[in-house]
mmCIF file of C-alpha atoms and ligand atoms in Angstrom:
data_model
loop_
_atom_site.group_PDB
_atom_site.id
_atom_site.type_symbol
_atom_site.label_atom_id
_atom_site.label_comp_id
_atom_site.label_asym_id
_atom_site.label_seq_id
_atom_site.Cartn_x
_atom_site.Cartn_y
_atom_site.Cartn_z
ATOM 1 C CA MET A 177 64.880 91.628 95.359
ATOM 2 C CA GLN A 178 65.692 93.080 92.346
ATOM 3 C CA LYS A 179 69.209 92.582 90.766
ATOM 4 C CA ALA A 180 70.676 95.716 89.895
ATOM 5 C CA ILE A 181 72.534 93.863 86.897
ATOM 6 C CA ARG A 182 72.576 90.001 85.364
ATOM 7 C CA ALA A 183 74.757 89.539 82.809
ATOM 8 C CA SER A 184 74.519 86.067 81.012
ATOM 9 C CA SER A 185 76.338 84.691 78.358
ATOM 10 C CA LEU A 186 77.761 87.323 77.329
ATOM 11 C CA SER A 187 80.995 87.161 74.553
ATOM 12 C CA PHE A 188 82.095 90.213 72.824
ATOM 13 C CA SER A 189 84.997 90.770 70.015
ATOM 14 C CA TYR A 190 86.072 94.026 69.323
ATOM 15 C CA GLN A 191 85.704 94.234 65.044
ATOM 16 C CA LYS A 192 86.848 90.461 64.139
ATOM 17 C CA GLY A 193 89.066 90.558 66.414
ATOM 18 C CA ARG A 194 89.896 87.257 69.641
ATOM 19 C CA PRO A 195 86.899 87.607 71.557
ATOM 20 C CA VAL A 196 87.928 89.732 74.688
ATOM 21 C CA LEU A 197 85.608 88.969 76.587
ATOM 22 C CA GLU A 198 84.025 85.321 76.501
ATOM 23 C CA ASP A 199 80.375 83.522 77.859
ATOM 24 C CA ILE A 200 80.149 85.799 81.338
ATOM 25 C CA ASP A 201 77.715 85.433 83.354
ATOM 26 C CA PHE A 202 77.182 87.248 86.512
ATOM 27 C CA GLU A 203 74.414 89.239 89.040
ATOM 28 C CA VAL A 204 74.802 92.253 90.853
ATOM 29 C CA GLU A 205 72.108 92.601 93.801
ATOM 30 C CA SER A 206 70.988 96.063 94.451
ATOM 31 C CA GLY A 207 73.141 97.467 97.134
ATOM 32 C CA ASP A 208 75.996 94.989 96.651
ATOM 33 C CA PHE A 209 79.542 96.805 96.635
ATOM 34 C CA LEU A 210 81.711 94.715 94.273
ATOM 35 C CA GLY A 211 85.129 94.970 93.317
ATOM 36 C CA ILE A 212 85.712 93.434 89.448
ATOM 37 C CA VAL A 213 89.585 92.659 89.161
ATOM 38 C CA GLY A 214 91.609 91.899 86.592
ATOM 39 C CA PRO A 215 95.143 92.149 84.620
ATOM 40 C CA ASN A 216 95.173 95.023 82.462
ATOM 41 C CA GLY A 217 93.509 94.166 79.039
ATOM 42 C CA SER A 218 91.268 91.411 80.458
ATOM 43 C CA GLY A 219 87.834 93.032 79.010
ATOM 44 C CA LYS A 220 87.429 94.695 82.526
ATOM 45 C CA THR A 221 86.140 98.287 80.619
ATOM 46 C CA THR A 222 84.139 96.376 78.049
ATOM 47 C CA LEU A 223 82.598 94.668 79.957
ATOM 48 C CA MET A 224 80.991 97.575 81.736
ATOM 49 C CA ARG A 225 80.914 99.635 78.161
ATOM 50 C CA ILE A 226 78.477 96.073 77.625
ATOM 51 C CA ILE A 227 76.450 96.896 80.855
ATOM 52 C CA LEU A 228 76.283 100.692 79.827
ATOM 53 C CA GLY A 229 74.710 99.728 76.263
ATOM 54 C CA LEU A 230 77.712 101.555 74.863
ATOM 55 C CA GLU A 231 78.626 98.179 72.759
ATOM 56 C CA LYS A 232 76.320 95.760 72.082
ATOM 57 C CA PRO A 233 77.652 92.262 73.126
ATOM 58 C CA ASP A 234 78.001 89.405 70.384
ATOM 59 C CA GLU A 235 76.195 86.941 72.359
ATOM 60 C CA GLY A 236 73.945 87.279 75.798
ATOM 61 C CA ASP A 237 71.413 89.197 77.550
ATOM 62 C CA VAL A 238 71.895 91.873 79.852
ATOM 63 C CA GLU A 239 69.625 93.276 81.963
ATOM 64 C CA VAL A 240 70.095 96.448 84.593
ATOM 65 C CA LEU A 241 67.890 97.062 86.894
ATOM 66 C CA GLY A 242 65.572 94.585 85.740
ATOM 67 C CA LYS A 243 65.311 95.449 81.866
ATOM 68 C CA GLY A 244 67.142 94.762 78.991
ATOM 69 C CA VAL A 245 69.750 96.980 78.641
ATOM 70 C CA SER A 246 68.228 97.838 74.797
ATOM 71 C CA THR A 247 65.269 98.994 75.919
ATOM 72 C CA PHE A 248 66.437 100.465 79.549
ATOM 73 C CA ASP A 249 65.810 103.739 79.338
ATOM 74 C CA ALA A 250 66.355 105.074 83.115
ATOM 75 C CA TRP A 251 70.192 105.660 82.586
ATOM 76 C CA ASP A 252 70.226 108.987 85.251
ATOM 77 C CA ARG A 253 69.991 106.097 87.816
ATOM 78 C CA ILE A 254 73.439 104.948 86.918
ATOM 79 C CA GLY A 255 76.502 106.975 87.616
ATOM 80 C CA TYR A 256 79.363 106.278 85.556
ATOM 81 C CA VAL A 257 83.010 107.338 85.975
ATOM 82 C CA PRO A 258 85.157 106.343 83.365
ATOM 83 C CA GLN A 259 88.889 105.952 84.084
ATOM 84 C CA LYS A 260 90.064 108.446 80.775
ATOM 85 C CA TYR A 261 87.239 110.960 80.583
ATOM 86 C CA GLU A 262 88.383 114.154 78.668
ATOM 87 C CA ARG A 263 90.312 116.641 81.011
ATOM 88 C CA GLU A 264 90.136 119.158 78.294
ATOM 89 C CA GLN A 265 86.451 119.357 77.704
ATOM 90 C CA HIS A 266 86.098 121.300 81.260
ATOM 91 C CA PHE A 267 88.538 123.708 79.914
ATOM 92 C CA PRO A 268 88.831 126.655 81.209
ATOM 93 C CA ALA A 269 85.835 126.070 83.852
ATOM 94 C CA THR A 270 85.778 126.239 87.374
ATOM 95 C CA VAL A 271 85.062 123.288 89.741
ATOM 96 C CA GLU A 272 81.289 124.968 90.198
ATOM 97 C CA GLU A 273 81.207 125.228 86.563
ATOM 98 C CA VAL A 274 81.747 122.020 85.590
ATOM 99 C CA LEU A 275 79.240 120.881 88.564
ATOM 100 C CA GLU A 276 76.729 123.002 87.214
ATOM 101 C CA LEU A 277 75.739 122.957 91.371
ATOM 102 C CA GLU A 278 72.341 124.320 90.766
ATOM 103 C CA LYS A 279 71.985 121.706 89.112
ATOM 104 C CA ILE A 280 72.191 119.322 91.946
ATOM 105 C CA PRO A 281 69.241 118.948 94.162
ATOM 106 C CA GLU A 282 68.804 119.782 98.089
ATOM 107 C CA GLU A 283 67.768 116.903 99.379
ATOM 108 C CA PRO A 284 67.567 115.272 102.772
ATOM 109 C CA ASP A 285 69.150 112.004 101.564
ATOM 110 C CA PHE A 286 72.152 112.954 100.040
ATOM 111 C CA GLY A 287 72.402 116.381 98.148
ATOM 112 C CA ARG A 288 74.252 119.421 97.261
ATOM 113 C CA GLU A 289 76.220 119.776 100.710
ATOM 114 C CA ASP A 290 76.291 116.281 101.061
ATOM 115 C CA ILE A 291 78.119 115.625 97.979
ATOM 116 C CA ILE A 292 80.489 118.155 98.093
ATOM 117 C CA ASP A 293 81.298 118.050 102.209
ATOM 118 C CA MET A 294 81.781 113.884 101.600
ATOM 119 C CA LEU A 295 84.199 114.899 98.614
ATOM 120 C CA ASP A 296 85.789 117.705 100.430
ATOM 121 C CA LEU A 297 85.366 119.892 97.335
ATOM 122 C CA GLU A 298 83.957 123.236 99.601
ATOM 123 C CA SER A 299 87.493 124.674 98.856
ATOM 124 C CA LEU A 300 88.091 123.766 95.514
ATOM 125 C CA LEU A 301 84.651 125.355 94.004
ATOM 126 C CA GLY A 302 86.569 128.370 92.415
ATOM 127 C CA ASP A 303 89.257 126.443 91.118
ATOM 128 C CA LYS A 304 90.076 125.861 87.372
ATOM 129 C CA PHE A 305 89.036 122.650 86.963
ATOM 130 C CA ILE A 306 92.452 121.585 84.462
ATOM 131 C CA GLU A 307 95.427 122.801 87.214
ATOM 132 C CA LEU A 308 93.928 120.155 89.980
ATOM 133 C CA SER A 309 95.649 117.330 90.931
ATOM 134 C CA GLY A 310 93.926 113.563 89.354
ATOM 135 C CA GLY A 311 92.790 113.122 92.456
ATOM 136 C CA GLN A 312 90.625 116.189 93.071
ATOM 137 C CA GLN A 313 90.104 115.608 89.362
ATOM 138 C CA GLN A 314 88.593 111.920 89.670
ATOM 139 C CA ARG A 315 86.622 113.277 93.666
ATOM 140 C CA VAL A 316 84.868 116.308 91.310
ATOM 141 C CA MET A 317 84.241 113.292 87.918
ATOM 142 C CA VAL A 318 83.014 111.295 91.325
ATOM 143 C CA ALA A 319 80.931 114.552 92.250
ATOM 144 C CA LEU A 320 79.502 114.822 88.435
ATOM 145 C CA ALA A 321 78.704 110.987 88.744
ATOM 146 C CA LEU A 322 76.245 111.688 92.325
ATOM 147 C CA ILE A 323 74.524 114.432 90.816
ATOM 148 C CA LYS A 324 71.828 112.823 89.574
ATOM 149 C CA ASN A 325 71.045 110.044 92.984
ATOM 150 C CA PRO A 326 72.270 108.031 91.393
ATOM 151 C CA GLU A 327 71.024 103.987 92.188
ATOM 152 C CA ILE A 328 74.240 102.574 91.079
ATOM 153 C CA LEU A 329 77.861 103.944 90.669
ATOM 154 C CA ILE A 330 80.209 102.553 88.614
ATOM 155 C CA LEU A 331 83.508 103.294 88.853
ATOM 156 C CA ASP A 332 86.842 102.347 86.375
ATOM 157 C CA GLU A 333 90.290 102.661 88.268
ATOM 158 C CA PRO A 334 89.449 105.305 90.425
ATOM 159 C CA SER A 335 92.295 106.138 92.321
ATOM 160 C CA VAL A 336 95.047 106.017 88.986
ATOM 161 C CA GLY A 337 97.366 108.628 90.185
ATOM 162 C CA VAL A 338 96.126 108.995 93.266
ATOM 163 C CA ASP A 339 98.732 109.271 96.610
ATOM 164 C CA ILE A 340 97.916 106.871 98.921
ATOM 165 C CA GLN A 341 96.072 109.049 101.795
ATOM 166 C CA ALA A 342 93.328 110.689 99.452
ATOM 167 C CA GLN A 343 92.908 107.110 98.312
ATOM 168 C CA GLU A 344 92.335 106.301 101.573
ATOM 169 C CA GLU A 345 90.154 108.734 102.467
ATOM 170 C CA PHE A 346 88.225 108.470 98.733
ATOM 171 C CA TYR A 347 87.505 104.123 99.403
ATOM 172 C CA GLU A 348 85.930 105.146 102.730
ATOM 173 C CA PHE A 349 83.536 108.115 101.025
ATOM 174 C CA LEU A 350 82.111 104.309 98.483
ATOM 175 C CA ASP A 351 82.329 102.563 101.621
ATOM 176 C CA ARG A 352 79.750 105.005 102.996
ATOM 177 C CA LEU A 353 78.320 105.777 100.026
ATOM 178 C CA ASN A 354 77.183 101.703 100.450
ATOM 179 C CA ARG A 355 75.957 101.497 103.554
ATOM 180 C CA GLU A 356 74.480 104.348 104.381
ATOM 181 C CA HIS A 357 72.379 105.278 101.556
ATOM 182 C CA GLY A 358 72.638 102.156 99.965
ATOM 183 C CA VAL A 359 74.075 102.635 96.294
ATOM 184 C CA THR A 360 75.654 100.029 94.828
ATOM 185 C CA VAL A 361 79.199 100.022 94.176
ATOM 186 C CA ILE A 362 80.401 98.445 91.236
ATOM 187 C CA LEU A 363 84.731 99.158 91.697
ATOM 188 C CA ILE A 364 87.134 98.099 88.819
ATOM 189 C CA SER A 365 90.544 97.571 90.358
ATOM 190 C CA HIS A 366 93.589 96.287 89.401
ATOM 191 C CA ASP A 367 94.573 96.947 93.194
ATOM 192 C CA VAL A 368 93.690 93.767 95.190
ATOM 193 C CA GLY A 369 94.673 95.221 98.653
ATOM 194 C CA MET A 370 91.857 97.818 98.229
ATOM 195 C CA ILE A 371 89.526 95.948 97.012
ATOM 196 C CA SER A 372 89.863 92.826 100.093
ATOM 197 C CA GLU A 373 89.417 95.762 102.323
ATOM 198 C CA HIS A 374 86.572 97.706 100.976
ATOM 199 C CA THR A 375 84.267 95.656 98.768
ATOM 200 C CA ASP A 376 81.794 92.882 99.668
ATOM 201 C CA LYS A 377 82.277 90.867 96.968
ATOM 202 C CA VAL A 378 84.680 90.122 93.996
ATOM 203 C CA MET A 379 85.154 88.342 90.735
ATOM 204 C CA LEU A 380 88.025 87.823 89.156
ATOM 205 C CA LEU A 381 87.885 88.421 85.105
ATOM 206 C CA ASN A 382 90.588 87.582 82.686
ATOM 207 C CA ARG A 383 88.431 87.482 79.493
ATOM 208 C CA SER A 384 85.536 85.095 81.026
ATOM 209 C CA VAL A 385 85.110 85.069 84.851
ATOM 210 C CA CYS A 386 87.539 83.141 86.599
ATOM 211 C CA CYS A 387 85.674 83.024 90.107
ATOM 212 C CA GLN A 388 83.690 85.074 91.708
ATOM 213 C CA GLY A 389 82.362 85.333 95.688
ATOM 214 C CA GLU A 390 82.923 86.718 98.761
ATOM 215 C CA THR A 391 85.596 89.014 99.472
ATOM 216 C CA GLU A 392 86.490 87.407 102.440
ATOM 217 C CA GLU A 393 87.614 84.396 100.323
ATOM 218 C CA LEU A 394 89.617 86.728 98.280
ATOM 219 C CA PRO A 395 93.129 84.775 99.010
ATOM 220 C CA GLU A 396 90.995 81.545 98.018
ATOM 221 C CA LEU A 397 89.577 82.991 94.769
ATOM 222 C CA MET A 398 93.193 83.645 93.627
ATOM 223 C CA GLU A 399 94.481 80.073 94.572
ATOM 224 C CA MET A 400 91.907 78.977 92.054
ATOM 225 C CA ALA A 401 92.414 81.468 89.807
ATOM 226 C CA TYR A 402 96.121 80.364 89.870
ATOM 227 C CA ASP A 403 95.528 76.658 89.735
ATOM 228 C CA ASP A 404 93.171 77.840 86.558
ATOM 229 C CA GLU A 405 96.281 79.115 85.160
ATOM 230 C CA PHE A 406 95.285 82.110 85.744
ATOM 231 C CA LYS A 407 99.333 82.642 87.139
ATOM 232 C CA VAL A 408 98.636 86.933 86.494
ATOM 233 C CA PHE A 409 96.564 86.641 89.515
ATOM 234 C CA HIS A 410 98.753 85.150 91.821
ATOM 235 C CA HIS A 411 101.244 87.836 90.794
ATOM 236 C CA MET A 412 98.654 90.211 91.253
ATOM 237 C CA GLY A 413 97.975 89.006 94.871
ATOM 238 C CA GLY A 414 101.970 89.035 95.161
ATOM 239 C CA HIS A 415 101.499 92.399 94.968
ATOM 240 C CA SER A 416 98.709 93.183 97.600
ATOM 241 C CA HIS A 417 99.124 95.086 100.588
HETATM 242 P P1 ADP B 615 91.243 96.110 80.612
HETATM 243 O O1 ADP B 615 89.357 97.293 80.862
HETATM 244 O O2 ADP B 615 90.868 94.750 81.930
HETATM 245 O O3 ADP B 615 92.124 96.889 80.850
HETATM 246 P P2 ADP B 615 89.634 96.498 78.403
HETATM 247 O O4 ADP B 615 88.354 96.619 78.261
HETATM 248 O O5 ADP B 615 90.087 98.154 78.687
HETATM 249 O O6 ADP B 615 90.773 95.659 79.669
HETATM 250 O O7 ADP B 615 90.271 95.880 77.073
HETATM 251 C C1 ADP B 615 90.399 94.553 76.472
HETATM 252 C C2 ADP B 615 91.122 93.923 75.139
HETATM 253 O O8 ADP B 615 90.465 94.588 74.434
HETATM 254 C C3 ADP B 615 92.296 93.864 75.029
HETATM 255 O O9 ADP B 615 93.152 93.527 74.509
HETATM 256 C C4 ADP B 615 92.052 96.009 74.669
HETATM 257 O O10 ADP B 615 93.739 96.490 73.597
HETATM 258 C C5 ADP B 615 91.327 95.582 73.321
HETATM 259 N N1 ADP B 615 90.436 97.226 72.884
HETATM 260 C C6 ADP B 615 89.792 97.419 74.433
HETATM 261 N N2 ADP B 615 88.967 98.694 73.738
HETATM 262 C C7 ADP B 615 89.468 98.459 72.094
HETATM 263 C C8 ADP B 615 88.485 99.132 71.184
HETATM 264 N N3 ADP B 615 87.974 100.680 70.907
HETATM 265 N N4 ADP B 615 89.209 98.392 69.820
HETATM 266 C C9 ADP B 615 89.595 97.433 69.702
HETATM 267 N N5 ADP B 615 90.280 96.957 70.504
HETATM 268 C C10 ADP B 615 90.009 97.541 71.946
#
């Protein structure tokens, strides 16, 4: 089966600084729901940016949907919701305008109605994007990523600043997208509780890959990371729920 993503021996540093990523190996199978967990500054965002071709690794290779990232040219097959986006760029558009709804194809699998329905956006369509709450804006950004009907959806800390109830619904939505529509989901989070509840596989990252495996093994993996002196994971585990 074709891998969604394959990275081997990746290393990266910004300018001449200390390496941010060292000797990273990992694979994502099509249909996976992978959580990437790690403390702030552990290189999670940088790793995603390399996979998306936004940064070039100093060493190593990345393949996206079976093709080398430098020659990959089907970026509409990938949806990306970055942690930080320019809210102002949508000023003062309504949600409907931001989404440019007429561009969403009406397909039987998941088209315009499904996206709006799944993300509960119907009542917000006429509202100004910048006046929405953080969680509502996040849902619009996810909708925007889904418009292209991507095979892989990458989300970077999607629930920061979103209340718990809205988070639960959002993660349930991601579960459905993965299970019912076969979308490969890669979720970056520092929320170990959410990761353990919703993903199938996990990778613990702290400049290098501490360990990876099935999510049900997460407690043991965190213990291993702790034994490897990645004490910060133990600390993070203590805050999971
Ligand atoms: P995470 O997503 O896990 O919080 P990042 O990938 O954002 O980690 O950052 C990893 C490290 O790289 C951090 O030390 C951060 O300060 C540094 N960094 C991130 N972006 C840049 C940049 N554009 N230039 C220089 N250093 C950066």
